[in-house]
PDB file of C-alpha atoms in Angstrom:
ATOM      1  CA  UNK F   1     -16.443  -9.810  15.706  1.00 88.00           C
ATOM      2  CA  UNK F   2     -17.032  -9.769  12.055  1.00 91.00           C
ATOM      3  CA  UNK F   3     -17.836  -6.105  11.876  1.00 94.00           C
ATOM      4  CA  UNK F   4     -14.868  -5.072  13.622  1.00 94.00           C
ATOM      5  CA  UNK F   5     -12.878  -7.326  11.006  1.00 94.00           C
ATOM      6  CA  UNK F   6     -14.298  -6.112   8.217  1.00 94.00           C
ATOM      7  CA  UNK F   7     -13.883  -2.169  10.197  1.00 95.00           C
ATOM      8  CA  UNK F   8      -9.797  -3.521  10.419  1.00 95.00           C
ATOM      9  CA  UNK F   9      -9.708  -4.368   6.550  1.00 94.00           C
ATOM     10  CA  UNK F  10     -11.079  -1.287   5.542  1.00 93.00           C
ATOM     11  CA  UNK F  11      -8.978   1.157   7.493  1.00 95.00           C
ATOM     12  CA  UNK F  12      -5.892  -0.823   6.441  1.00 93.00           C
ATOM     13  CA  UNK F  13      -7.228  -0.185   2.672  1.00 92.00           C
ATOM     14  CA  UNK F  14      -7.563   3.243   2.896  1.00 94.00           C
ATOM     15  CA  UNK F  15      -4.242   3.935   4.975  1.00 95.00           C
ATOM     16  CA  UNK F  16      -3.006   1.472   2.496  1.00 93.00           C
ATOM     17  CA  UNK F  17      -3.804   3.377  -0.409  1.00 95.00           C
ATOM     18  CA  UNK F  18      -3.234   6.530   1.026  1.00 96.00           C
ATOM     19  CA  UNK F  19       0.678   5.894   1.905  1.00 96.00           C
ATOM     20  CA  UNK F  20       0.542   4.411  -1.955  1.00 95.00           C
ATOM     21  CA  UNK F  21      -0.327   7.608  -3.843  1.00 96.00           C
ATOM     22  CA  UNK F  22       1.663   9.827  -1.322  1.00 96.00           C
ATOM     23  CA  UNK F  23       4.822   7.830  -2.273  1.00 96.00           C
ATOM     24  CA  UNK F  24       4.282   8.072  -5.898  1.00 93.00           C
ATOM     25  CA  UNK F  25       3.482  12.087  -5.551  1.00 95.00           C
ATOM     26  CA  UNK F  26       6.729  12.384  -4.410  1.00 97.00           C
ATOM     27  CA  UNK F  27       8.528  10.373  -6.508  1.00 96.00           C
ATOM     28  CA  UNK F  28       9.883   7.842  -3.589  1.00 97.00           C
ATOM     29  CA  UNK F  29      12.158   5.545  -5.586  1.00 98.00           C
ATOM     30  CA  UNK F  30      10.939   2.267  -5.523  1.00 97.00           C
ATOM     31  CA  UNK F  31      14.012   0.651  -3.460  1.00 98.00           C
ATOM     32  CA  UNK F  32      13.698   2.597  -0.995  1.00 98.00           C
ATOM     33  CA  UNK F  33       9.969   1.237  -0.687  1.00 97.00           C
ATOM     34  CA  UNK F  34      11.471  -1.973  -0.847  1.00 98.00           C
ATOM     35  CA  UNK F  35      13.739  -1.224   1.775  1.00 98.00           C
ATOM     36  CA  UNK F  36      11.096   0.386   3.918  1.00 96.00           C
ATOM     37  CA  UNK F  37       8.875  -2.503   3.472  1.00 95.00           C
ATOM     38  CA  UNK F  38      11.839  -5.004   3.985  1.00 98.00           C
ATOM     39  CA  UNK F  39      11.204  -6.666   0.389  1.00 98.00           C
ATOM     40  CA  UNK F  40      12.457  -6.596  -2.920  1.00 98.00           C
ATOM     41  CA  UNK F  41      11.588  -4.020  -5.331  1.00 97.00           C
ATOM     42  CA  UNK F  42       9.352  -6.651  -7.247  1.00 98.00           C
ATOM     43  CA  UNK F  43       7.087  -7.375  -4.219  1.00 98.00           C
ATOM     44  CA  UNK F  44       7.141  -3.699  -3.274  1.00 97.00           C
ATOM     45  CA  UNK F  45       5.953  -2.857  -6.457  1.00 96.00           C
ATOM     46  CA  UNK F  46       3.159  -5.262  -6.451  1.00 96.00           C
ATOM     47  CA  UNK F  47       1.843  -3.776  -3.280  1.00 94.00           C
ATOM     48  CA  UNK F  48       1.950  -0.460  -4.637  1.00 95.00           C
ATOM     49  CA  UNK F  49       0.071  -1.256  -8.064  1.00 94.00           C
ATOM     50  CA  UNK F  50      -2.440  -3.345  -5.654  1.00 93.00           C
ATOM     51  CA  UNK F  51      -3.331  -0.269  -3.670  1.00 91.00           C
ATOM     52  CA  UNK F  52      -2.967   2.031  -6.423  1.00 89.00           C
ATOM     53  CA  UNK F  53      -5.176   0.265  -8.667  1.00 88.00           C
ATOM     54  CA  UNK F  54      -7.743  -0.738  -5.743  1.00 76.00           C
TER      55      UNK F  54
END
């Protein structure tokens, strides 16, 4: 159970941080990842930086 947890985290990391630097290659503004995400621009950046910086 803990492998397949740990399996989870990772491929949510990767996909995580793969969605991250595809959105800043292409220049997505940042409310529009907001509204995507269904957050304000403040948490939405956050997330990016997070994954970006991860």
């Amino acid at each position: 159970m803990l492998k397949a947890l740990a399996d989870l985290r990772y491929v949510i990391s990767k996909t995580g941080q793969d969605a991250a630097y595809e959105l800043a290659a292409l220049d997505v503004p940042l409310k529009d990842v907001a509204t995507a995400l269904g957050t304000s621009e403040t948490a939405a950046r956050t997330y990016l930086n997070d994954y970006l910086h991860h």
